[in-house]
Amino acid sequence: MTHALAVEEQTGTKILYGVGTEAQARDAVTEIASKGISVIKIWVDDRGGSQEKLSPELYRIIINQAKSHSIQVFVHQQYATDIPDLLDAGVSGFLHGRLGSDLTDSIAQQLASSGAFVVPNLGLGELRREAVGDDLFLQETIPASVARRLSVAAGQRQAATAINAERERQRERELSESFTRLIAADVNVILGTDAGAVPDHFFGYTGHRELEIFVRLGMTPMQALIAATSKPATSLGLQDLGFLKEGFSADLLVLDSNPLDNIRNTRSISRVYLSGKEIDRESMRSRFTN
């Protein structure tokens, strides 16, 4: 929320819309459509009872109004029990929803049948607990002061987690079981980020971690790589990204080791190309670490 408000101030572009009535919902979508925006993200989450959750009546108005302007609607949702009605209302994708025992086989099948995508953001919980500042792969691109701050913060969170060790183990079991349901049902699971959810949340780094978790929980390395490349592009309707083929933007990594042998080999980066031009990684590394 704080990050979005800062971006609004910097760019002069309205990002956050609060709606409490049907008229406000319709007016918000109309204003968004007038700006040529192609995607709306709605928030269906009561934050553990601390705030009012967007009602089905209002989100159905938003979704229907968005459809009339050919705008896709994605949803920030935390509870699997909200998924069936959101699918029925017509959302196209689910962002960082909580996976757990409430995500039943029936809901997984409904997700698969709808074609909606799911961005699970499984790494967020692990990154909160781990001393990622000690990871040499990340240290290559951050100042030493940031690495130390990350390690200290992780130590504090690890101490708190240890107190609730059994609850954490149960959560991990439920996470694994629900992810298995998604894969078994052939749900369109794709890799994505959650901006601002964790302090010093480095998107590129967390993407590698997310791939590793996908494989640990049951995906093959090839499935994980597809979830990070062609599937997101297709899900977002991007016509020139996600594939290595003629006519597509040449955005790619060249690796020294095969990620199909070990998904952690996505870290063995030799070269990076953006729009067909090689990125000067040494120059960027020097700028980021000093």
PDB file of N, CA and C in Angstrom, residues 129-179:
ATOM      1  N   ARG A 129      11.824 -16.280   6.829  1.00  0.00           N
ATOM      2  CA  ARG A 129      12.493 -17.062   7.867  1.00  0.00           C
ATOM      3  C   ARG A 129      13.990 -17.244   7.632  1.00  0.00           C
ATOM      4  N   GLU A 130      14.432 -17.115   6.389  1.00  0.00           N
ATOM      5  CA  GLU A 130      15.811 -17.458   6.066  1.00  0.00           C
ATOM      6  C   GLU A 130      16.722 -16.236   6.029  1.00  0.00           C
ATOM      7  N   ALA A 131      17.997 -16.480   6.324  1.00  0.00           N
ATOM      8  CA  ALA A 131      19.010 -15.424   6.278  1.00  0.00           C
ATOM      9  C   ALA A 131      19.490 -15.278   4.837  1.00  0.00           C
ATOM     10  N   VAL A 132      18.632 -14.719   3.992  1.00  0.00           N
ATOM     11  CA  VAL A 132      18.964 -14.648   2.568  1.00  0.00           C
ATOM     12  C   VAL A 132      20.165 -13.743   2.316  1.00  0.00           C
ATOM     13  N   GLY A 133      20.454 -12.848   3.251  1.00  0.00           N
ATOM     14  CA  GLY A 133      21.623 -11.991   3.105  1.00  0.00           C
ATOM     15  C   GLY A 133      22.924 -12.763   3.105  1.00  0.00           C
ATOM     16  N   ASP A 134      22.897 -14.019   3.572  1.00  0.00           N
ATOM     17  CA  ASP A 134      24.096 -14.865   3.576  1.00  0.00           C
ATOM     18  C   ASP A 134      24.284 -15.615   2.259  1.00  0.00           C
ATOM     19  N   ASP A 135      23.310 -15.528   1.364  1.00  0.00           N
ATOM     20  CA  ASP A 135      23.374 -16.248   0.096  1.00  0.00           C
ATOM     21  C   ASP A 135      24.326 -15.516  -0.858  1.00  0.00           C
ATOM     22  N   LEU A 136      25.415 -16.185  -1.253  1.00  0.00           N
ATOM     23  CA  LEU A 136      26.414 -15.561  -2.118  1.00  0.00           C
ATOM     24  C   LEU A 136      25.817 -15.131  -3.455  1.00  0.00           C
ATOM     25  N   PHE A 137      24.823 -15.860  -3.931  1.00  0.00           N
ATOM     26  CA  PHE A 137      24.172 -15.520  -5.195  1.00  0.00           C
ATOM     27  C   PHE A 137      23.522 -14.145  -5.120  1.00  0.00           C
ATOM     28  N   LEU A 138      22.910 -13.832  -3.984  1.00  0.00           N
ATOM     29  CA  LEU A 138      22.286 -12.527  -3.795  1.00  0.00           C
ATOM     30  C   LEU A 138      23.324 -11.462  -3.463  1.00  0.00           C
ATOM     31  N   GLN A 139      24.344 -11.832  -2.707  1.00  0.00           N
ATOM     32  CA  GLN A 139      25.367 -10.867  -2.306  1.00  0.00           C
ATOM     33  C   GLN A 139      26.065 -10.222  -3.495  1.00  0.00           C
ATOM     34  N   GLU A 140      26.061 -10.908  -4.644  1.00  0.00           N
ATOM     35  CA  GLU A 140      26.701 -10.358  -5.841  1.00  0.00           C
ATOM     36  C   GLU A 140      26.056  -9.064  -6.316  1.00  0.00           C
ATOM     37  N   THR A 141      24.816  -8.824  -5.905  1.00  0.00           N
ATOM     38  CA  THR A 141      24.078  -7.697  -6.478  1.00  0.00           C
ATOM     39  C   THR A 141      23.506  -6.736  -5.443  1.00  0.00           C
ATOM     40  N   ILE A 142      23.925  -6.852  -4.179  1.00  0.00           N
ATOM     41  CA  ILE A 142      23.422  -5.927  -3.160  1.00  0.00           C
ATOM     42  C   ILE A 142      24.584  -5.409  -2.320  1.00  0.00           C
ATOM     43  N   PRO A 143      24.454  -4.211  -1.745  1.00  0.00           N
ATOM     44  CA  PRO A 143      25.494  -3.698  -0.855  1.00  0.00           C
ATOM     45  C   PRO A 143      25.634  -4.574   0.390  1.00  0.00           C
ATOM     46  N   ALA A 144      26.823  -4.610   0.962  1.00  0.00           N
ATOM     47  CA  ALA A 144      27.070  -5.413   2.158  1.00  0.00           C
ATOM     48  C   ALA A 144      26.162  -4.989   3.307  1.00  0.00           C
ATOM     49  N   SER A 145      25.842  -3.689   3.379  1.00  0.00           N
ATOM     50  CA  SER A 145      24.986  -3.207   4.467  1.00  0.00           C
ATOM     51  C   SER A 145      23.585  -3.804   4.374  1.00  0.00           C
ATOM     52  N   VAL A 146      23.091  -3.982   3.157  1.00  0.00           N
ATOM     53  CA  VAL A 146      21.769  -4.585   2.973  1.00  0.00           C
ATOM     54  C   VAL A 146      21.809  -6.065   3.324  1.00  0.00           C
ATOM     55  N   ALA A 147      22.878  -6.753   2.943  1.00  0.00           N
ATOM     56  CA  ALA A 147      23.018  -8.174   3.276  1.00  0.00           C
ATOM     57  C   ALA A 147      23.011  -8.378   4.786  1.00  0.00           C
ATOM     58  N   ARG A 148      23.714  -7.504   5.500  1.00  0.00           N
ATOM     59  CA  ARG A 148      23.741  -7.619   6.974  1.00  0.00           C
ATOM     60  C   ARG A 148      22.357  -7.370   7.555  1.00  0.00           C
ATOM     61  N   ARG A 149      21.657  -6.380   7.026  1.00  0.00           N
ATOM     62  CA  ARG A 149      20.316  -6.073   7.529  1.00  0.00           C
ATOM     63  C   ARG A 149      19.370  -7.241   7.309  1.00  0.00           C
ATOM     64  N   LEU A 150      19.476  -7.879   6.155  1.00  0.00           N
ATOM     65  CA  LEU A 150      18.636  -9.036   5.865  1.00  0.00           C
ATOM     66  C   LEU A 150      18.921 -10.183   6.826  1.00  0.00           C
ATOM     67  N   SER A 151      20.183 -10.409   7.136  1.00  0.00           N
ATOM     68  CA  SER A 151      20.548 -11.518   8.015  1.00  0.00           C
ATOM     69  C   SER A 151      20.081 -11.275   9.442  1.00  0.00           C
ATOM     70  N   VAL A 152      20.210 -10.047   9.917  1.00  0.00           N
ATOM     71  CA  VAL A 152      19.754  -9.719  11.271  1.00  0.00           C
ATOM     72  C   VAL A 152      18.244  -9.880  11.376  1.00  0.00           C
ATOM     73  N   ALA A 153      17.519  -9.368  10.383  1.00  0.00           N
ATOM     74  CA  ALA A 153      16.055  -9.477  10.403  1.00  0.00           C
ATOM     75  C   ALA A 153      15.619 -10.931  10.362  1.00  0.00           C
ATOM     76  N   ALA A 154      16.331 -11.749   9.568  1.00  0.00           N
ATOM     77  CA  ALA A 154      15.982 -13.168   9.477  1.00  0.00           C
ATOM     78  C   ALA A 154      16.190 -13.865  10.809  1.00  0.00           C
ATOM     79  N   GLY A 155      17.261 -13.508  11.513  1.00  0.00           N
ATOM     80  CA  GLY A 155      17.517 -14.113  12.816  1.00  0.00           C
ATOM     81  C   GLY A 155      16.399 -13.829  13.797  1.00  0.00           C
ATOM     82  N   GLN A 156      15.879 -12.611  13.759  1.00  0.00           N
ATOM     83  CA  GLN A 156      14.770 -12.256  14.648  1.00  0.00           C
ATOM     84  C   GLN A 156      13.516 -13.045  14.301  1.00  0.00           C
ATOM     85  N   ARG A 157      13.245 -13.208  12.999  1.00  0.00           N
ATOM     86  CA  ARG A 157      12.058 -13.957  12.589  1.00  0.00           C
ATOM     87  C   ARG A 157      12.207 -15.447  12.872  1.00  0.00           C
ATOM     88  N   GLN A 158      13.435 -15.968  12.732  1.00  0.00           N
ATOM     89  CA  GLN A 158      13.670 -17.381  13.018  1.00  0.00           C
ATOM     90  C   GLN A 158      13.388 -17.692  14.478  1.00  0.00           C
ATOM     91  N   ALA A 159      13.761 -16.779  15.362  1.00  0.00           N
ATOM     92  CA  ALA A 159      13.508 -16.987  16.786  1.00  0.00           C
ATOM     93  C   ALA A 159      12.010 -17.048  17.061  1.00  0.00           C
ATOM     94  N   ALA A 160      11.261 -16.170  16.395  1.00  0.00           N
ATOM     95  CA  ALA A 160       9.809 -16.174  16.587  1.00  0.00           C
ATOM     96  C   ALA A 160       9.185 -17.434  16.002  1.00  0.00           C
ATOM     97  N   THR A 161       9.715 -17.887  14.865  1.00  0.00           N
ATOM     98  CA  THR A 161       9.181 -19.088  14.223  1.00  0.00           C
ATOM     99  C   THR A 161       9.415 -20.322  15.070  1.00  0.00           C
ATOM    100  N   ALA A 162      10.578 -20.385  15.727  1.00  0.00           N
ATOM    101  CA  ALA A 162      10.915 -21.558  16.542  1.00  0.00           C
ATOM    102  C   ALA A 162       9.894 -21.787  17.648  1.00  0.00           C
ATOM    103  N   ILE A 163       9.311 -20.714  18.135  1.00  0.00           N
ATOM    104  CA  ILE A 163       8.311 -20.826  19.203  1.00  0.00           C
ATOM    105  C   ILE A 163       7.067 -21.548  18.692  1.00  0.00           C
ATOM    106  N   ASN A 164       6.785 -21.389  17.402  1.00  0.00           N
ATOM    107  CA  ASN A 164       5.591 -21.997  16.799  1.00  0.00           C
ATOM    108  C   ASN A 164       5.989 -23.069  15.783  1.00  0.00           C
ATOM    109  N   ALA A 165       6.973 -23.892  16.140  1.00  0.00           N
ATOM    110  CA  ALA A 165       7.546 -24.858  15.200  1.00  0.00           C
ATOM    111  C   ALA A 165       6.512 -25.842  14.671  1.00  0.00           C
ATOM    112  N   GLU A 166       5.654 -26.363  15.536  1.00  0.00           N
ATOM    113  CA  GLU A 166       4.677 -27.351  15.092  1.00  0.00           C
ATOM    114  C   GLU A 166       3.668 -26.728  14.137  1.00  0.00           C
ATOM    115  N   ARG A 167       3.260 -25.496  14.419  1.00  0.00           N
ATOM    116  CA  ARG A 167       2.337 -24.814  13.518  1.00  0.00           C
ATOM    117  C   ARG A 167       2.976 -24.610  12.145  1.00  0.00           C
ATOM    118  N   GLU A 168       4.280 -24.300  12.115  1.00  0.00           N
ATOM    119  CA  GLU A 168       4.985 -24.123  10.852  1.00  0.00           C
ATOM    120  C   GLU A 168       5.063 -25.433  10.080  1.00  0.00           C
ATOM    121  N   ARG A 169       5.306 -26.535  10.777  1.00  0.00           N
ATOM    122  CA  ARG A 169       5.369 -27.836  10.105  1.00  0.00           C
ATOM    123  C   ARG A 169       4.013 -28.210   9.514  1.00  0.00           C
ATOM    124  N   GLN A 170       2.943 -27.917  10.254  1.00  0.00           N
ATOM    125  CA  GLN A 170       1.601 -28.198   9.755  1.00  0.00           C
ATOM    126  C   GLN A 170       1.286 -27.347   8.531  1.00  0.00           C
ATOM    127  N   ARG A 171       1.705 -26.099   8.568  1.00  0.00           N
ATOM    128  CA  ARG A 171       1.486 -25.204   7.431  1.00  0.00           C
ATOM    129  C   ARG A 171       2.237 -25.708   6.194  1.00  0.00           C
ATOM    130  N   GLU A 172       3.456 -26.207   6.403  1.00  0.00           N
ATOM    131  CA  GLU A 172       4.244 -26.737   5.288  1.00  0.00           C
ATOM    132  C   GLU A 172       3.578 -27.972   4.695  1.00  0.00           C
ATOM    133  N   ARG A 173       3.032 -28.821   5.544  1.00  0.00           N
ATOM    134  CA  ARG A 173       2.337 -30.017   5.046  1.00  0.00           C
ATOM    135  C   ARG A 173       1.120 -29.627   4.213  1.00  0.00           C
ATOM    136  N   GLU A 174       0.338 -28.683   4.718  1.00  0.00           N
ATOM    137  CA  GLU A 174      -0.855 -28.245   3.997  1.00  0.00           C
ATOM    138  C   GLU A 174      -0.485 -27.570   2.677  1.00  0.00           C
ATOM    139  N   LEU A 175       0.595 -26.804   2.694  1.00  0.00           N
ATOM    140  CA  LEU A 175       1.070 -26.145   1.484  1.00  0.00           C
ATOM    141  C   LEU A 175       1.436 -27.176   0.430  1.00  0.00           C
ATOM    142  N   SER A 176       2.198 -28.177   0.833  1.00  0.00           N
ATOM    143  CA  SER A 176       2.622 -29.221  -0.097  1.00  0.00           C
ATOM    144  C   SER A 176       1.425 -29.972  -0.666  1.00  0.00           C
ATOM    145  N   GLU A 177       0.469 -30.320   0.186  1.00  0.00           N
ATOM    146  CA  GLU A 177      -0.702 -31.080  -0.262  1.00  0.00           C
ATOM    147  C   GLU A 177      -1.561 -30.271  -1.233  1.00  0.00           C
ATOM    148  N   SER A 178      -1.760 -28.991  -0.935  1.00  0.00           N
ATOM    149  CA  SER A 178      -2.608 -28.172  -1.802  1.00  0.00           C
ATOM    150  C   SER A 178      -1.919 -27.886  -3.133  1.00  0.00           C
ATOM    151  N   PHE A 179      -0.606 -27.701  -3.116  1.00  0.00           N
ATOM    152  CA  PHE A 179       0.122 -27.480  -4.365  1.00  0.00           C
ATOM    153  C   PHE A 179       0.053 -28.734  -5.236  1.00  0.00           C
TER     154      PHE A 179
END
